mmCIF file of C-alpha atoms in Angstrom:
data_model
loop_
_atom_site.group_PDB
_atom_site.id
_atom_site.type_symbol
_atom_site.label_atom_id
_atom_site.label_comp_id
_atom_site.label_asym_id
_atom_site.label_seq_id
_atom_site.Cartn_x
_atom_site.Cartn_y
_atom_site.Cartn_z
ATOM 1 C CA UNK A 263 25.784 26.490 -11.929
ATOM 2 C CA UNK A 264 27.954 25.040 -9.158
ATOM 3 C CA UNK A 265 26.359 24.055 -5.841
ATOM 4 C CA UNK A 266 28.700 26.217 -3.780
ATOM 5 C CA UNK A 267 26.784 28.192 -1.141
ATOM 6 C CA UNK A 268 23.521 26.653 -2.295
ATOM 7 C CA UNK A 269 20.408 26.767 -0.143
ATOM 8 C CA UNK A 270 17.905 23.902 -0.112
ATOM 9 C CA UNK A 271 14.343 25.070 0.407
ATOM 10 C CA UNK A 272 11.118 23.046 0.464
ATOM 11 C CA UNK A 273 9.235 23.398 -2.767
ATOM 12 C CA UNK A 274 12.209 24.871 -4.621
ATOM 13 C CA UNK A 275 12.463 22.312 -7.379
ATOM 14 C CA UNK A 276 13.380 23.155 -10.930
ATOM 15 C CA UNK A 277 12.171 26.222 -12.699
ATOM 16 C CA UNK A 278 12.113 25.808 -16.461
ATOM 17 C CA UNK A 279 14.673 22.977 -16.087
ATOM 18 C CA UNK A 280 17.182 25.352 -14.419
ATOM 19 C CA UNK A 281 18.355 24.491 -10.884
ATOM 20 C CA UNK A 282 16.959 26.867 -8.296
ATOM 21 C CA UNK A 283 19.665 29.541 -8.003
ATOM 22 C CA UNK A 284 21.753 30.109 -4.907
ATOM 23 C CA UNK A 285 22.549 33.508 -3.450
ATOM 24 C CA UNK A 286 25.978 33.632 -5.130
ATOM 25 C CA UNK A 287 24.124 34.252 -8.380
ATOM 26 C CA UNK A 288 27.151 34.958 -10.592
ATOM 27 C CA UNK A 289 29.232 32.173 -9.068
ATOM 28 C CA UNK A 290 32.018 34.156 -7.420
ATOM 29 C CA UNK A 291 32.905 31.068 -5.392
ATOM 30 C CA UNK A 292 33.368 29.136 -8.644
ATOM 31 C CA UNK A 293 36.722 30.918 -9.026
ATOM 32 C CA UNK A 294 38.123 28.947 -6.109
ATOM 33 C CA UNK A 295 40.196 25.822 -6.571
ATOM 34 C CA UNK A 296 38.337 22.514 -6.180
ATOM 35 C CA UNK A 297 39.967 22.054 -2.762
ATOM 36 C CA UNK A 298 38.860 25.498 -1.657
ATOM 37 C CA UNK A 299 35.331 24.934 -2.973
ATOM 38 C CA UNK A 300 35.054 21.719 -1.004
ATOM 39 C CA UNK A 301 36.303 23.401 2.177
ATOM 40 C CA UNK A 302 33.983 26.372 1.717
ATOM 41 C CA UNK A 303 31.007 24.058 1.244
ATOM 42 C CA UNK A 304 31.959 22.234 4.447
ATOM 43 C CA UNK A 305 32.097 25.522 6.345
ATOM 44 C CA UNK A 306 28.814 26.698 4.802
ATOM 45 C CA UNK A 307 27.000 23.503 5.755
ATOM 46 C CA UNK A 308 28.256 23.562 9.328
ATOM 47 C CA UNK A 309 27.415 27.212 9.854
ATOM 48 C CA UNK A 310 23.912 26.881 8.426
ATOM 49 C CA UNK A 311 23.025 23.692 10.312
ATOM 50 C CA UNK A 312 24.731 24.225 13.673
ATOM 51 C CA UNK A 313 25.353 27.940 14.132
ATOM 52 C CA UNK A 314 22.541 29.855 12.483
ATOM 53 C CA UNK A 315 19.666 27.962 14.158
ATOM 54 C CA UNK A 316 20.955 28.739 17.667
ATOM 55 C CA UNK A 317 22.511 32.180 17.192
ATOM 56 C CA UNK A 318 19.237 34.069 17.595
ATOM 57 C CA UNK A 319 18.672 32.904 21.162
ATOM 58 C CA UNK A 320 22.124 34.107 22.227
ATOM 59 C CA UNK A 321 21.528 37.350 20.323
ATOM 60 C CA UNK A 322 18.298 37.938 22.257
ATOM 61 C CA UNK A 323 20.050 37.363 25.595
ATOM 62 C CA UNK A 324 23.232 39.276 24.675
ATOM 63 C CA UNK A 325 25.269 36.185 25.572
ATOM 64 C CA UNK A 326 28.306 34.666 23.911
ATOM 65 C CA UNK A 327 28.186 30.926 23.021
ATOM 66 C CA UNK A 328 31.633 29.935 24.252
ATOM 67 C CA UNK A 329 31.035 26.261 23.522
ATOM 68 C CA UNK A 330 31.017 27.036 19.795
ATOM 69 C CA UNK A 331 34.640 28.232 19.774
ATOM 70 C CA UNK A 332 36.014 24.697 19.738
ATOM 71 C CA UNK A 333 33.799 23.832 16.767
ATOM 72 C CA UNK A 334 34.898 26.955 14.904
ATOM 73 C CA UNK A 335 38.507 26.035 15.628
ATOM 74 C CA UNK A 336 37.950 22.530 14.249
ATOM 75 C CA UNK A 337 36.940 24.151 10.944
ATOM 76 C CA UNK A 338 40.184 26.130 10.913
ATOM 77 C CA UNK A 339 38.530 29.492 11.525
ATOM 78 C CA UNK A 340 41.008 30.364 14.266
ATOM 79 C CA UNK A 341 43.947 30.222 11.878
ATOM 80 C CA UNK A 342 42.652 31.439 8.524
ATOM 81 C CA UNK A 343 45.696 33.648 8.036
ATOM 82 C CA UNK A 344 47.935 30.559 8.232
ATOM 83 C CA UNK A 345 45.759 28.360 6.039
ATOM 84 C CA UNK A 346 47.595 28.884 2.768
ATOM 85 C CA UNK A 347 44.278 29.446 1.012
ATOM 86 C CA UNK A 348 43.699 32.321 -1.395
ATOM 87 C CA UNK A 349 42.610 35.791 -0.361
ATOM 88 C CA UNK A 350 39.313 35.167 -2.188
ATOM 89 C CA UNK A 351 38.710 32.034 -0.138
ATOM 90 C CA UNK A 352 39.368 33.865 3.128
ATOM 91 C CA UNK A 353 36.993 36.621 2.117
ATOM 92 C CA UNK A 354 34.247 34.182 1.203
ATOM 93 C CA UNK A 355 34.724 32.459 4.552
ATOM 94 C CA UNK A 356 34.208 35.788 6.311
ATOM 95 C CA UNK A 357 31.075 36.250 4.209
ATOM 96 C CA UNK A 358 29.841 32.788 5.134
ATOM 97 C CA UNK A 359 30.294 33.326 8.873
ATOM 98 C CA UNK A 360 28.452 36.652 8.549
ATOM 99 C CA UNK A 361 25.699 34.903 6.641
ATOM 100 C CA UNK A 362 25.164 32.764 9.745
ATOM 101 C CA UNK A 363 25.709 35.465 12.385
ATOM 102 C CA UNK A 364 27.343 38.894 12.332
ATOM 103 C CA UNK A 365 28.690 38.775 15.892
ATOM 104 C CA UNK A 366 30.559 35.528 15.368
ATOM 105 C CA UNK A 367 31.922 36.851 12.088
ATOM 106 C CA UNK A 368 33.180 39.914 13.978
ATOM 107 C CA UNK A 369 35.030 37.666 16.408
ATOM 108 C CA UNK A 370 36.529 35.548 13.618
ATOM 109 C CA UNK A 371 37.570 38.625 11.624
ATOM 110 C CA UNK A 372 39.083 40.556 14.520
ATOM 111 C CA UNK A 373 40.831 37.416 15.714
ATOM 112 C CA UNK A 374 42.464 36.739 12.348
ATOM 113 C CA UNK A 375 43.004 40.188 10.856
ATOM 114 C CA UNK A 376 43.793 42.280 13.943
ATOM 115 C CA UNK A 377 45.129 39.883 16.576
ATOM 116 C CA UNK A 378 46.631 36.673 15.197
ATOM 117 C CA UNK A 379 48.313 38.230 12.185
ATOM 118 C CA UNK A 380 49.460 41.309 14.083
ATOM 119 C CA UNK A 381 51.068 39.291 16.901
ATOM 120 C CA UNK A 382 52.675 36.982 14.358
ATOM 121 C CA UNK A 383 54.064 39.747 12.156
ATOM 122 C CA UNK A 384 54.772 42.563 14.610
ATOM 123 C CA UNK A 385 55.451 40.624 17.789
ATOM 124 C CA UNK A 386 58.685 39.184 19.135
ATOM 125 C CA UNK A 387 59.697 35.529 19.141
ATOM 126 C CA UNK A 388 58.623 35.447 22.787
ATOM 127 C CA UNK A 389 55.192 36.826 21.898
ATOM 128 C CA UNK A 390 54.745 34.261 19.149
ATOM 129 C CA UNK A 391 55.877 31.391 21.384
ATOM 130 C CA UNK A 392 53.524 32.443 24.153
ATOM 131 C CA UNK A 393 50.349 33.240 22.223
ATOM 132 C CA UNK A 394 50.161 31.912 18.653
ATOM 133 C CA UNK A 395 49.477 28.223 19.324
ATOM 134 C CA UNK A 396 46.566 29.018 21.642
ATOM 135 C CA UNK A 397 45.170 31.672 19.324
ATOM 136 C CA UNK A 398 45.090 29.281 16.389
ATOM 137 C CA UNK A 399 42.677 27.015 18.291
ATOM 138 C CA UNK A 400 40.667 29.742 20.060
ATOM 139 C CA UNK A 401 42.117 28.484 23.345
ATOM 140 C CA UNK A 402 43.479 31.996 23.799
ATOM 141 C CA UNK A 403 41.569 35.120 22.836
ATOM 142 C CA UNK A 404 42.986 38.549 22.153
ATOM 143 C CA UNK A 405 41.234 41.841 21.549
ATOM 144 C CA UNK A 406 42.230 44.965 19.637
ATOM 145 C CA UNK A 407 42.075 48.058 21.839
ATOM 146 C CA UNK A 408 42.337 51.197 19.729
ATOM 147 C CA UNK A 409 39.074 53.186 19.969
ATOM 148 C CA UNK A 410 38.574 55.433 23.005
ATOM 149 C CA UNK A 411 35.497 57.031 24.631
ATOM 150 C CA UNK A 412 36.387 60.456 23.227
ATOM 151 C CA UNK A 413 38.225 59.405 20.074
ATOM 152 C CA UNK A 414 36.804 57.257 17.295
ATOM 153 C CA UNK A 415 37.053 58.707 13.812
ATOM 154 C CA UNK A 416 39.929 60.957 14.921
ATOM 155 C CA UNK A 417 41.827 58.272 16.811
ATOM 156 C CA UNK A 418 45.025 58.527 14.744
ATOM 157 C CA UNK A 419 45.675 62.058 15.942
ATOM 158 C CA UNK A 420 43.590 62.192 19.096
ATOM 159 C CA UNK A 421 44.591 59.004 20.904
ATOM 160 C CA UNK A 422 44.871 59.854 24.615
ATOM 161 C CA UNK A 423 45.927 56.602 26.323
ATOM 162 C CA UNK A 424 49.528 56.938 27.515
ATOM 163 C CA UNK A 425 52.499 54.645 28.024
ATOM 164 C CA UNK A 426 55.330 55.713 30.304
ATOM 165 C CA UNK A 427 58.572 53.755 30.400
ATOM 166 C CA UNK A 428 59.921 53.229 33.934
ATOM 167 C CA UNK A 429 62.517 50.980 35.521
ATOM 168 C CA UNK A 430 59.738 48.544 36.495
ATOM 169 C CA UNK A 431 58.242 48.429 33.027
ATOM 170 C CA UNK A 432 55.718 50.336 30.927
ATOM 171 C CA UNK A 433 52.912 52.053 32.826
ATOM 172 C CA UNK A 434 49.646 52.255 30.848
ATOM 173 C CA UNK A 435 46.935 54.800 31.666
ATOM 174 C CA UNK A 436 43.750 55.484 29.751
ATOM 175 C CA UNK A 437 40.413 54.139 28.572
ATOM 176 C CA UNK A 438 39.304 52.139 25.551
ATOM 177 C CA UNK A 439 35.749 51.678 24.281
ATOM 178 C CA UNK A 440 33.812 49.308 22.010
ATOM 179 C CA UNK A 441 36.472 46.623 22.362
ATOM 180 C CA UNK A 442 35.126 43.402 20.842
ATOM 181 C CA UNK A 443 35.650 40.422 23.118
ATOM 182 C CA UNK A 444 37.090 42.677 25.799
ATOM 183 C CA UNK A 445 35.045 41.099 28.580
ATOM 184 C CA UNK A 446 36.607 37.660 28.159
ATOM 185 C CA UNK A 447 39.852 38.094 26.210
ATOM 186 C CA UNK A 448 43.135 36.918 27.727
ATOM 187 C CA UNK A 449 44.988 39.984 26.510
ATOM 188 C CA UNK A 450 44.493 43.221 24.639
ATOM 189 C CA UNK A 451 46.664 44.798 22.011
ATOM 190 C CA UNK A 452 46.576 48.296 23.462
ATOM 191 C CA UNK A 453 47.606 51.332 21.478
ATOM 192 C CA UNK A 454 49.051 54.051 23.685
ATOM 193 C CA UNK A 455 51.043 57.226 23.150
ATOM 194 C CA UNK A 456 54.600 57.048 24.444
ATOM 195 C CA UNK A 457 54.982 60.166 26.597
ATOM 196 C CA UNK A 458 58.685 60.322 25.742
ATOM 197 C CA UNK A 459 58.457 60.660 21.959
ATOM 198 C CA UNK A 460 54.732 61.090 21.256
ATOM 199 C CA UNK A 461 54.570 57.990 19.042
ATOM 200 C CA UNK A 462 51.544 55.688 19.215
ATOM 201 C CA UNK A 463 52.827 52.189 19.987
ATOM 202 C CA UNK A 464 51.280 48.761 20.418
ATOM 203 C CA UNK A 465 51.524 46.784 23.655
ATOM 204 C CA UNK A 466 50.309 43.387 24.795
ATOM 205 C CA UNK A 467 48.436 43.916 28.049
ATOM 206 C CA UNK A 468 47.191 40.825 29.890
ATOM 207 C CA UNK A 469 43.722 41.647 31.142
ATOM 208 C CA UNK A 470 44.175 40.053 34.558
ATOM 209 C CA UNK A 471 46.801 42.605 35.600
ATOM 210 C CA UNK A 472 46.143 44.936 38.551
ATOM 211 C CA UNK A 473 44.609 48.203 37.432
ATOM 212 C CA UNK A 474 42.676 46.756 34.486
ATOM 213 C CA UNK A 475 38.892 47.147 34.551
ATOM 214 C CA UNK A 476 36.401 45.575 32.149
ATOM 215 C CA UNK A 477 32.752 46.484 31.745
ATOM 216 C CA UNK A 478 30.354 45.016 29.215
ATOM 217 C CA UNK A 479 28.515 47.505 26.987
ATOM 218 C CA UNK A 480 24.907 46.365 27.176
ATOM 219 C CA UNK A 481 21.593 47.199 25.452
ATOM 220 C CA UNK A 482 23.064 47.407 21.952
ATOM 221 C CA UNK A 483 20.643 47.409 19.015
ATOM 222 C CA UNK A 484 22.818 44.962 17.090
ATOM 223 C CA UNK A 485 25.946 42.801 17.299
ATOM 224 C CA UNK A 486 24.454 41.613 20.563
ATOM 225 C CA UNK A 487 26.343 38.325 20.796
ATOM 226 C CA UNK A 488 29.683 40.102 20.573
ATOM 227 C CA UNK A 489 30.719 41.217 24.042
ATOM 228 C CA UNK A 490 31.937 44.763 23.483
ATOM 229 C CA UNK A 491 33.617 46.311 26.499
ATOM 230 C CA UNK A 492 34.846 49.488 28.086
ATOM 231 C CA UNK A 493 38.408 48.837 29.224
ATOM 232 C CA UNK A 494 40.177 50.951 31.817
ATOM 233 C CA UNK A 495 43.916 51.066 32.527
ATOM 234 C CA UNK A 496 44.872 52.724 35.789
ATOM 235 C CA UNK A 497 48.656 52.643 36.344
ATOM 236 C CA UNK A 498 48.830 49.186 34.774
ATOM 237 C CA UNK A 499 52.433 47.960 34.807
ATOM 238 C CA UNK A 500 53.559 45.602 32.058
ATOM 239 C CA UNK A 501 57.054 44.256 31.301
ATOM 240 C CA UNK A 502 59.253 46.179 28.880
ATOM 241 C CA UNK A 503 59.098 43.157 26.582
ATOM 242 C CA UNK A 504 55.320 43.562 26.165
ATOM 243 C CA UNK A 505 55.966 46.286 23.637
ATOM 244 C CA UNK A 506 55.350 44.889 20.153
ATOM 245 C CA UNK A 507 58.683 45.544 18.413
ATOM 246 C CA UNK A 508 57.040 45.925 15.013
ATOM 247 C CA UNK A 509 54.471 48.435 16.301
ATOM 248 C CA UNK A 510 56.657 51.235 17.595
ATOM 249 C CA UNK A 511 54.744 53.759 15.487
ATOM 250 C CA UNK A 512 51.107 53.966 14.430
ATOM 251 C CA UNK A 513 52.133 53.816 10.781
ATOM 252 C CA UNK A 514 53.228 50.208 11.258
ATOM 253 C CA UNK A 515 49.631 49.137 11.874
ATOM 254 C CA UNK A 516 48.158 50.674 8.720
ATOM 255 C CA UNK A 517 48.307 47.412 6.764
ATOM 256 C CA UNK A 518 46.177 45.679 9.373
ATOM 257 C CA UNK A 519 43.664 48.517 9.519
ATOM 258 C CA UNK A 520 43.313 48.381 5.721
ATOM 259 C CA UNK A 521 42.837 44.628 5.770
ATOM 260 C CA UNK A 522 40.332 44.924 8.587
ATOM 261 C CA UNK A 523 38.263 47.467 6.677
ATOM 262 C CA UNK A 524 38.281 45.141 3.677
ATOM 263 C CA UNK A 525 37.099 42.317 5.928
ATOM 264 C CA UNK A 526 34.072 44.405 6.954
ATOM 265 C CA UNK A 527 33.348 44.775 3.250
ATOM 266 C CA UNK A 528 33.043 40.993 3.141
ATOM 267 C CA UNK A 529 30.697 41.187 6.118
ATOM 268 C CA UNK A 530 28.523 43.623 4.169
ATOM 269 C CA UNK A 531 28.364 41.136 1.306
ATOM 270 C CA UNK A 532 27.866 38.103 3.530
ATOM 271 C CA UNK A 533 24.941 39.430 5.499
ATOM 272 C CA UNK A 534 23.149 40.094 2.221
ATOM 273 C CA UNK A 535 23.470 36.416 1.347
ATOM 274 C CA UNK A 536 21.740 35.686 4.626
ATOM 275 C CA UNK A 537 19.066 38.314 4.028
ATOM 276 C CA UNK A 538 18.334 36.848 0.609
ATOM 277 C CA UNK A 539 18.160 33.322 2.045
ATOM 278 C CA UNK A 540 15.675 34.214 4.753
ATOM 279 C CA UNK A 541 13.561 36.628 2.685
ATOM 280 C CA UNK A 542 13.186 34.123 -0.144
ATOM 281 C CA UNK A 543 12.421 31.299 2.274
ATOM 282 C CA UNK A 544 9.741 33.376 3.963
ATOM 283 C CA UNK A 545 8.208 34.502 0.661
ATOM 284 C CA UNK A 546 7.897 30.917 -0.566
ATOM 285 C CA UNK A 547 6.341 29.638 2.639
ATOM 286 C CA UNK A 548 4.041 32.528 3.576
ATOM 287 C CA UNK A 549 0.634 32.434 1.935
ATOM 288 C CA UNK A 550 -1.819 35.320 1.570
ATOM 289 C CA UNK A 551 -4.881 35.565 -0.657
ATOM 290 C CA UNK A 552 -4.587 31.841 -1.283
ATOM 291 C CA UNK A 553 -1.074 31.764 -2.727
ATOM 292 C CA UNK A 554 2.571 32.189 -1.666
ATOM 293 C CA UNK A 555 3.509 35.837 -1.447
ATOM 294 C CA UNK A 556 6.466 34.952 -3.711
ATOM 295 C CA UNK A 557 3.973 35.105 -6.581
ATOM 296 C CA UNK A 558 3.322 38.808 -6.040
ATOM 297 C CA UNK A 559 5.153 41.284 -8.231
ATOM 298 C CA UNK A 560 6.211 43.580 -5.383
ATOM 299 C CA UNK A 561 7.804 40.677 -3.498
ATOM 300 C CA UNK A 562 9.661 39.475 -6.583
ATOM 301 C CA UNK A 563 10.957 43.005 -7.214
ATOM 302 C CA UNK A 564 12.204 43.244 -3.639
ATOM 303 C CA UNK A 565 13.916 39.846 -3.815
ATOM 304 C CA UNK A 566 15.517 40.826 -7.113
ATOM 305 C CA UNK A 567 16.830 44.030 -5.522
ATOM 306 C CA UNK A 568 18.321 42.125 -2.587
ATOM 307 C CA UNK A 569 19.959 39.621 -4.920
ATOM 308 C CA UNK A 570 21.293 42.425 -7.121
ATOM 309 C CA UNK A 571 22.789 44.220 -4.121
ATOM 310 C CA UNK A 572 24.336 41.007 -2.839
ATOM 311 C CA UNK A 573 25.750 40.130 -6.254
ATOM 312 C CA UNK A 574 27.210 43.601 -6.752
ATOM 313 C CA UNK A 575 28.780 43.439 -3.284
ATOM 314 C CA UNK A 576 30.272 39.974 -3.815
ATOM 315 C CA UNK A 577 31.674 40.982 -7.189
ATOM 316 C CA UNK A 578 33.220 44.139 -5.757
ATOM 317 C CA UNK A 579 34.802 42.195 -2.905
ATOM 318 C CA UNK A 580 36.139 39.538 -5.277
ATOM 319 C CA UNK A 581 37.923 42.261 -7.217
ATOM 320 C CA UNK A 582 39.241 43.734 -3.975
ATOM 321 C CA UNK A 583 40.572 40.295 -3.000
ATOM 322 C CA UNK A 584 42.531 40.253 -6.248
ATOM 323 C CA UNK A 585 43.915 43.712 -5.466
ATOM 324 C CA UNK A 586 44.949 42.466 -2.009
ATOM 325 C CA UNK A 587 46.580 39.361 -3.433
ATOM 326 C CA UNK A 588 48.617 41.609 -5.732
ATOM 327 C CA UNK A 589 49.836 43.596 -2.717
ATOM 328 C CA UNK A 590 48.151 46.777 -3.979
ATOM 329 C CA UNK A 591 45.521 47.387 -1.315
ATOM 330 C CA UNK A 592 45.313 51.045 -0.305
ATOM 331 C CA UNK A 593 42.961 52.552 2.253
ATOM 332 C CA UNK A 594 40.699 54.282 -0.332
ATOM 333 C CA UNK A 595 40.030 50.892 -1.956
ATOM 334 C CA UNK A 596 39.118 49.300 1.367
ATOM 335 C CA UNK A 597 37.086 52.355 2.381
ATOM 336 C CA UNK A 598 35.066 52.352 -0.846
ATOM 337 C CA UNK A 599 34.356 48.639 -0.549
ATOM 338 C CA UNK A 600 33.316 48.870 3.101
ATOM 339 C CA UNK A 601 31.142 51.932 2.538
ATOM 340 C CA UNK A 602 29.465 50.454 -0.539
ATOM 341 C CA UNK A 603 28.687 46.929 0.645
ATOM 342 C CA UNK A 604 27.337 48.116 3.996
ATOM 343 C CA UNK A 605 25.232 50.799 2.308
ATOM 344 C CA UNK A 606 23.732 48.188 0.001
ATOM 345 C CA UNK A 607 23.292 45.829 2.947
ATOM 346 C CA UNK A 608 21.228 48.486 4.702
ATOM 347 C CA UNK A 609 18.907 48.662 1.704
ATOM 348 C CA UNK A 610 18.739 44.886 1.438
ATOM 349 C CA UNK A 611 17.993 44.470 5.135
ATOM 350 C CA UNK A 612 15.123 46.948 4.985
ATOM 351 C CA UNK A 613 13.658 45.201 1.950
ATOM 352 C CA UNK A 614 14.024 41.787 3.570
ATOM 353 C CA UNK A 615 12.411 42.919 6.805
ATOM 354 C CA UNK A 616 9.494 44.377 4.842
ATOM 355 C CA UNK A 617 8.950 41.081 3.002
ATOM 356 C CA UNK A 618 8.513 39.496 6.422
ATOM 357 C CA UNK A 619 5.627 41.822 7.243
ATOM 358 C CA UNK A 620 4.523 41.490 10.869
ATOM 359 C CA UNK A 621 6.491 38.272 11.285
ATOM 360 C CA UNK A 622 9.544 40.136 10.046
ATOM 361 C CA UNK A 623 9.812 42.058 13.301
ATOM 362 C CA UNK A 624 10.375 38.842 15.280
ATOM 363 C CA UNK A 625 14.040 38.058 15.858
ATOM 364 C CA UNK A 626 13.259 34.339 15.588
ATOM 365 C CA UNK A 627 12.794 34.886 11.845
ATOM 366 C CA UNK A 628 16.249 36.515 11.546
ATOM 367 C CA UNK A 629 15.142 39.396 9.319
ATOM 368 C CA UNK A 630 14.875 42.007 12.082
ATOM 369 C CA UNK A 631 18.026 40.637 13.721
ATOM 370 C CA UNK A 632 19.951 41.199 10.509
ATOM 371 C CA UNK A 633 18.382 44.635 10.057
ATOM 372 C CA UNK A 634 19.817 45.674 13.418
ATOM 373 C CA UNK A 635 23.194 44.022 12.840
ATOM 374 C CA UNK A 636 23.577 45.858 9.529
ATOM 375 C CA UNK A 637 23.490 49.163 11.392
ATOM 376 C CA UNK A 638 26.609 48.101 13.265
ATOM 377 C CA UNK A 639 28.407 47.147 10.049
ATOM 378 C CA UNK A 640 27.418 50.514 8.584
ATOM 379 C CA UNK A 641 29.031 52.261 11.572
ATOM 380 C CA UNK A 642 32.125 50.413 12.796
ATOM 381 C CA UNK A 643 35.572 50.216 11.184
ATOM 382 C CA UNK A 644 35.004 53.773 10.031
ATOM 383 C CA UNK A 645 31.485 55.124 9.628
ATOM 384 C CA UNK A 646 29.973 55.327 6.166
ATOM 385 C CA UNK A 647 30.604 59.065 6.173
ATOM 386 C CA UNK A 648 34.258 58.823 7.206
ATOM 387 C CA UNK A 649 34.968 56.135 4.621
ATOM 388 C CA UNK A 650 33.275 58.271 1.974
ATOM 389 C CA UNK A 651 35.545 61.171 2.883
ATOM 390 C CA UNK A 652 38.616 58.934 2.608
ATOM 391 C CA UNK A 653 37.519 58.078 -0.914
ATOM 392 C CA UNK A 654 36.653 61.705 -1.607
ATOM 393 C CA UNK A 655 40.156 62.815 -0.627
ATOM 394 C CA UNK A 656 41.636 60.216 -2.954
ATOM 395 C CA UNK A 657 39.578 61.225 -5.989
ATOM 396 C CA UNK A 658 39.789 65.021 -5.550
ATOM 397 C CA UNK A 659 43.111 65.572 -3.821
ATOM 398 C CA UNK A 660 41.231 67.710 -1.280
ATOM 399 C CA UNK A 661 40.921 66.657 2.354
ATOM 400 C CA UNK A 662 37.658 67.298 4.198
ATOM 401 C CA UNK A 663 39.296 66.415 7.524
ATOM 402 C CA UNK A 664 41.368 69.600 7.884
#
């Protein structure tokens, strides 16, 4: 069994001459090339030694650790989409960042899947020249502004933010909600309905323009490091050239929304690796009735369930990565993966928290932190219910939306 994604724990020597297994039980990461395996192990080691130990304190305070961006950039996490690595590698990287902290994985995923790649592929030469170099090193941050206060699941048809073309430029009016990184991003990719033709188009809106307001959404139960924001646009004037030429209809963004939903599937798998790590570590160290609780049958059953859920999720996502690499990703595939891995993550998080007993409710032990973060994964990028209905429409030919 390869050492990729392995976890070293005190007292975890050899069991029946077999190396103590890592959370990637079936060795999904073993499919990577040797170069990719080496890079993934480097990322794993850094995240587990320098990110995970400090993330909880920022999570408790609802603060973002800006000083970590440079370190993440040094690992290449700001330019994953330009790395030349396989789709499986990119997915496993998303899982690894989630394993360390969900909020930081949300930033890395949004940055790569919904900002960097979208600007590169749908933007103009001027957009690429202005933004791409800084984005690749996290020196510039963009956010993806689609969801609105009154429109989430029905955003495709209900989007209310407007764009009016005038001689001075485009005038943007409306509100956006739950925008990750919106409090500190340099610009937002804002989706607004052109009042002239009714099409939903994408615009780059610098967030220091007059008429832009930003307000942090506080007191969240999870994803507390991520600075989600309410954004307001009151007669915000942007140049005509800020229209993304490749995003002159909402249909043009579908590829990125599919990829983003698949990325959340990797988050669902990755957090289960972290849950397994921490639950097993706790079970081996915690003693009751004169022995480690890992010796009790109920604890072993719970750990086995967590590992089974994580393994099923990783295997599903590995297959989805192959589908993506073949250019065959459709929304029902991404929806099924996202709905399934986050549903299993919910079960795994509850089991892990229970293994922790009273200590499991302390965020310093990570188990309750992950329990709360899983609820966010279960809800964003399409709720579990909405994703299930997308799959249901695909397998029955009957839409529950209309």
